[in-house]
Short mmCIF file of C-alpha atoms in Angstrom, two decimals:
data_model
loop_
_atom_site.label_atom_id
_atom_site.label_comp_id
_atom_site.label_asym_id
_atom_site.label_seq_id
_atom_site.Cartn_x
_atom_site.Cartn_y
_atom_site.Cartn_z
CA MET A 1 1.23 -14.18 2.32
CA ILE A 2 1.51 -10.42 2.46
CA HIS A 3 4.53 -8.80 0.88
CA ARG A 4 5.87 -5.50 2.00
CA PRO A 5 5.26 -3.59 -1.23
CA THR A 6 8.07 -1.94 -3.12
CA SER A 7 5.67 0.92 -3.76
CA LEU A 8 6.55 1.94 -0.22
CA ARG A 9 9.66 3.46 -1.79
CA PHE A 10 7.52 6.50 -2.36
CA ALA A 11 8.63 8.51 0.61
CA LEU A 12 5.23 9.47 1.98
CA ILE A 13 4.12 5.86 2.00
CA GLY A 14 7.48 4.57 3.16
CA LEU A 15 7.30 6.71 6.28
CA ALA A 16 4.58 4.41 7.59
CA ALA A 17 6.40 1.17 6.84
CA GLY A 18 6.17 0.19 10.48
CA ALA A 19 2.45 -0.30 10.07
CA LEU A 20 2.97 -3.13 7.62
CA VAL A 21 5.13 -5.09 10.03
CA LEU A 22 2.06 -5.71 12.14
CA PHE A 23 0.33 -7.68 9.41
CA SER A 24 3.15 -9.04 7.27
CA ALA A 25 3.09 -12.86 7.20
CA CYS A 26 4.81 -15.49 5.16
CA SER A 27 3.51 -18.95 4.26
CA SER A 28 6.15 -21.66 4.06
CA THR A 29 4.77 -22.73 0.68
CA ALA A 30 4.75 -19.29 -0.94
CA THR A 31 7.56 -17.75 -2.92
CA ALA A 32 8.50 -14.10 -2.61
CA ALA A 33 8.19 -11.98 -5.72
CA PRO A 34 11.35 -10.37 -7.07
CA GLY A 35 11.90 -6.93 -5.62
CA THR A 36 9.78 -7.58 -2.52
CA SER A 37 10.67 -8.50 1.02
CA THR A 38 8.80 -10.50 3.61
CA ALA A 39 8.43 -10.30 7.34
CA PRO A 40 8.50 -13.33 9.63
CA GLN A 41 5.19 -14.99 10.36
CA THR A 42 3.45 -13.41 13.32
CA SER A 43 0.46 -14.24 15.44
CA THR A 44 -2.82 -12.42 15.24
CA ALA A 45 -2.54 -8.91 16.59
CA PRO A 46 -4.86 -8.07 19.47
CA GLY A 47 -8.12 -6.55 18.30
CA THR A 48 -7.81 -7.76 14.70
CA SER A 49 -10.34 -9.90 12.89
CA THR A 50 -10.66 -11.80 9.68
CA ALA A 51 -13.31 -10.58 7.25
CA PRO A 52 -14.68 -12.86 4.50
CA GLY A 53 -12.43 -12.74 1.49
CA THR A 54 -9.68 -10.86 3.28
CA SER A 55 -8.00 -13.45 5.50
CA ALA A 56 -4.57 -14.93 4.97
CA ASP A 57 -5.91 -18.43 4.41
CA ALA A 58 -2.50 -19.75 3.46
CA VAL A 59 -1.25 -19.08 6.98
CA PRO A 60 -3.29 -21.10 9.48
CA GLY A 61 -3.89 -19.28 12.73
CA PHE A 62 -3.07 -15.88 11.28
CA SER A 63 -5.72 -13.21 10.80
CA LEU A 64 -5.14 -9.95 9.00
CA PRO A 65 -6.51 -6.76 10.55
CA SER A 66 -9.63 -5.40 8.90
CA ASP A 67 -10.34 -2.13 10.67
CA ASP A 68 -11.91 -0.34 7.71
CA LYS A 69 -13.88 -2.51 5.31
CA GLY A 70 -15.15 0.61 3.53
CA LEU A 71 -11.60 1.57 2.62
CA GLU A 72 -10.83 -2.00 1.57
CA ALA A 73 -13.87 -1.91 -0.73
CA LEU A 74 -12.22 0.84 -2.78
CA LEU A 75 -9.46 -1.57 -3.77
CA PRO A 76 -9.67 -4.24 -6.51
CA ASP A 77 -11.33 -7.53 -5.57
CA THR A 78 -9.09 -9.33 -8.05
CA LEU A 79 -5.45 -8.96 -9.03
CA CYS A 80 -4.05 -10.84 -12.01
CA GLY A 81 -7.33 -12.71 -12.38
CA GLN A 82 -7.35 -14.09 -8.83
CA PRO A 83 -9.14 -12.84 -5.69
CA SER A 84 -6.97 -10.32 -3.88
CA THR A 85 -6.12 -10.42 -0.19
CA LYS A 86 -7.15 -7.24 1.61
CA ALA A 87 -6.28 -5.79 4.97
CA SER A 88 -6.78 -2.46 6.68
CA MET A 89 -5.58 -0.73 9.81
CA SER A 90 -6.46 2.42 11.68
CA GLY A 91 -3.83 4.86 12.87
CA ALA A 92 -4.68 4.13 16.46
CA ALA A 93 -3.61 0.52 15.91
CA PHE A 94 -0.18 1.22 14.45
CA GLY A 95 0.62 4.61 15.96
CA ALA A 96 3.02 3.17 18.51
CA SER A 97 5.05 1.41 15.82
CA ALA A 98 4.94 4.10 13.13
CA ASP A 99 8.22 5.44 11.84
CA PRO A 100 9.13 8.69 13.69
CA SER A 101 9.55 10.51 10.38
CA PHE A 102 5.97 9.54 9.48
CA THR A 103 4.77 10.97 12.77
CA ALA A 104 6.73 14.13 12.08
CA MET A 105 5.19 14.43 8.62
CA LEU A 106 1.73 14.10 10.12
CA ALA A 107 2.57 16.88 12.56
CA THR A 108 3.30 19.23 9.66
CA LEU A 109 -0.27 18.56 8.52
CA GLY A 110 -1.65 19.14 12.00
CA LYS A 111 -2.48 15.46 12.29
CA THR A 112 -1.56 12.45 14.42
CA ALA A 113 -1.52 8.70 13.79
CA ALA A 114 -5.10 8.57 15.04
CA ASP A 115 -6.11 10.50 11.90
CA VAL A 116 -4.70 7.87 9.54
CA GLU A 117 -6.40 4.90 7.91
CA PHE A 118 -4.62 2.41 5.67
CA ALA A 119 -5.78 -0.39 3.38
CA ILE A 120 -3.91 -2.66 1.02
CA ALA A 121 -4.78 -5.32 -1.57
CA THR A 122 -2.16 -7.92 -2.47
CA PRO A 123 -2.18 -10.77 -4.98
CA ASN A 124 -2.65 -14.45 -4.30
CA ILE A 125 0.81 -15.55 -5.40
CA ALA A 126 0.00 -19.19 -4.69
CA LYS A 127 -2.34 -19.08 -7.71
CA ALA A 128 -0.67 -16.31 -9.71
CA SER A 129 3.02 -16.62 -8.95
CA ASP A 130 4.08 -14.10 -11.60
CA CYS A 131 1.67 -11.41 -10.40
CA ARG A 132 3.36 -8.15 -9.46
CA ASP A 133 0.24 -6.04 -8.97
CA LEU A 134 -0.48 -4.38 -5.65
CA ALA A 135 -2.65 -1.45 -4.57
CA GLY A 136 -3.35 0.52 -1.42
CA ILE A 137 -4.70 3.69 0.11
CA PHE A 138 -3.46 5.96 2.88
CA ARG A 139 -6.16 8.31 4.16
CA ILE A 140 -5.16 11.24 6.36
CA LYS A 141 -8.56 12.36 7.58
CA GLY A 142 -9.23 16.05 7.11
CA ALA A 143 -5.97 16.86 5.31
CA SER A 144 -6.22 18.68 2.00
CA THR A 145 -5.05 17.18 -1.27
CA ASP A 146 -2.58 20.02 -1.82
CA ALA A 147 -1.10 19.68 1.68
CA ILE A 148 -0.61 15.93 1.32
CA LYS A 149 0.94 16.33 -2.11
CA ALA A 150 3.30 19.02 -0.80
CA ALA A 151 4.37 16.71 2.04
CA PHE A 152 4.95 13.91 -0.45
CA VAL A 153 7.08 16.07 -2.74
CA ALA A 154 9.09 17.44 0.20
CA ALA A 155 9.69 13.95 1.60
CA ASN A 156 10.84 12.68 -1.78
CA ALA A 157 13.21 15.62 -2.18
CA LYS A 158 14.72 14.95 1.25
CA ASP A 159 14.93 11.21 0.65
CA GLY A 160 16.39 11.55 -2.84
CA THR A 161 13.76 9.32 -4.43
CA THR A 162 13.35 10.18 -8.09
CA PHE A 163 10.01 10.16 -9.85
CA THR A 164 8.31 11.50 -12.92
CA GLU A 165 4.82 12.87 -13.36
CA THR A 166 2.77 11.17 -16.05
CA THR A 167 -0.79 10.15 -16.94
CA VAL A 168 -2.05 6.59 -16.57
CA SER A 169 -5.67 5.65 -17.30
CA GLY A 170 -6.61 9.32 -17.29
CA LYS A 171 -5.10 9.96 -13.85
CA SER A 172 -2.14 12.20 -13.11
CA VAL A 173 0.34 10.04 -11.20
CA PHE A 174 3.84 10.07 -9.81
CA GLN A 175 5.87 7.22 -11.29
CA ASP A 176 9.04 5.62 -9.93
CA THR A 177 10.90 3.31 -12.33
CA SER A 178 14.04 2.77 -10.25
CA GLN A 179 13.26 -0.91 -9.62
CA PRO A 180 14.22 -3.32 -12.43
CA SER A 181 11.03 -5.41 -12.49
CA ILE A 182 8.42 -3.15 -10.87
CA THR A 183 7.08 0.33 -11.52
CA ASN A 184 5.54 2.21 -8.60
CA TYR A 185 2.76 4.77 -8.87
CA ALA A 186 1.10 7.20 -6.47
CA TYR A 187 -1.53 9.87 -6.86
CA PHE A 188 -3.66 12.08 -4.64
CA LYS A 189 -7.41 12.30 -4.27
CA GLY A 190 -9.26 14.10 -1.51
CA ASP A 191 -7.54 13.32 1.77
CA SER A 192 -5.88 10.18 0.44
CA VAL A 193 -2.73 8.91 -1.24
CA ILE A 194 -3.52 6.04 -3.58
CA PHE A 195 -0.62 3.86 -4.62
CA ALA A 196 -0.01 0.90 -6.89
CA GLU A 197 2.72 -1.18 -8.39
CA SER A 198 2.81 -3.32 -11.50
CA LYS A 199 5.28 -5.07 -13.78
CA ASP A 200 4.49 -3.31 -17.06
CA ALA A 201 2.60 -0.40 -18.53
CA ALA A 202 -0.39 -2.45 -19.72
CA SER A 203 -0.90 -4.09 -16.31
CA ALA A 204 -0.49 -0.74 -14.59
CA ALA A 205 -3.09 0.91 -16.81
CA ASP A 206 -5.60 -1.84 -16.04
CA LEU A 207 -4.90 -1.71 -12.31
CA ILE A 208 -5.00 2.07 -11.95
CA ALA A 209 -8.25 2.21 -13.94
CA LYS A 210 -9.85 0.13 -11.18
CA LEU A 211 -8.74 2.49 -8.41
CA PRO A 212 -10.73 5.50 -7.15
#
């Protein structure tokens, strides 16, 4: 089961929420984590495949897209002590369904959906039902760190999302504590936005330490 992560409340990430709809699935035996939402079960999207260790095994007949295994490899193999479920998608695959505001943001960077790659790692809630960890990466190929950060800050200002800047595991991150049971984090490296969510400071520190 893949949850639509509450870390998508960070405006830059939230602009691409449409991409997640294409590989959001829900098992009838799984229970949604507080503060998350689920999408109806869908069939395998054309052109997607299931890579070892990244398939949604709890949903027979459903395969998660795995367009960029290299990007997936940057994400933790385990979350809350259990193997994570990973998926990735190229911009070309979700460009048609991307939120228009996301497309507009890309245009300000001189980019299109074809320049975007996305990967996410989610917990196995069937074996770790109280796990609230999640991590992902948006890569906007060729965009500078400063330009992406400026777009993020501008989008947050327009959206009204509040955040604070802090340091976690030696990394300078943006932190959003507006959710009662989850804290969201995002930071910038190279041409990527790396994001995470966790239930408490100790879990967040451990998770963010594992990220690039």
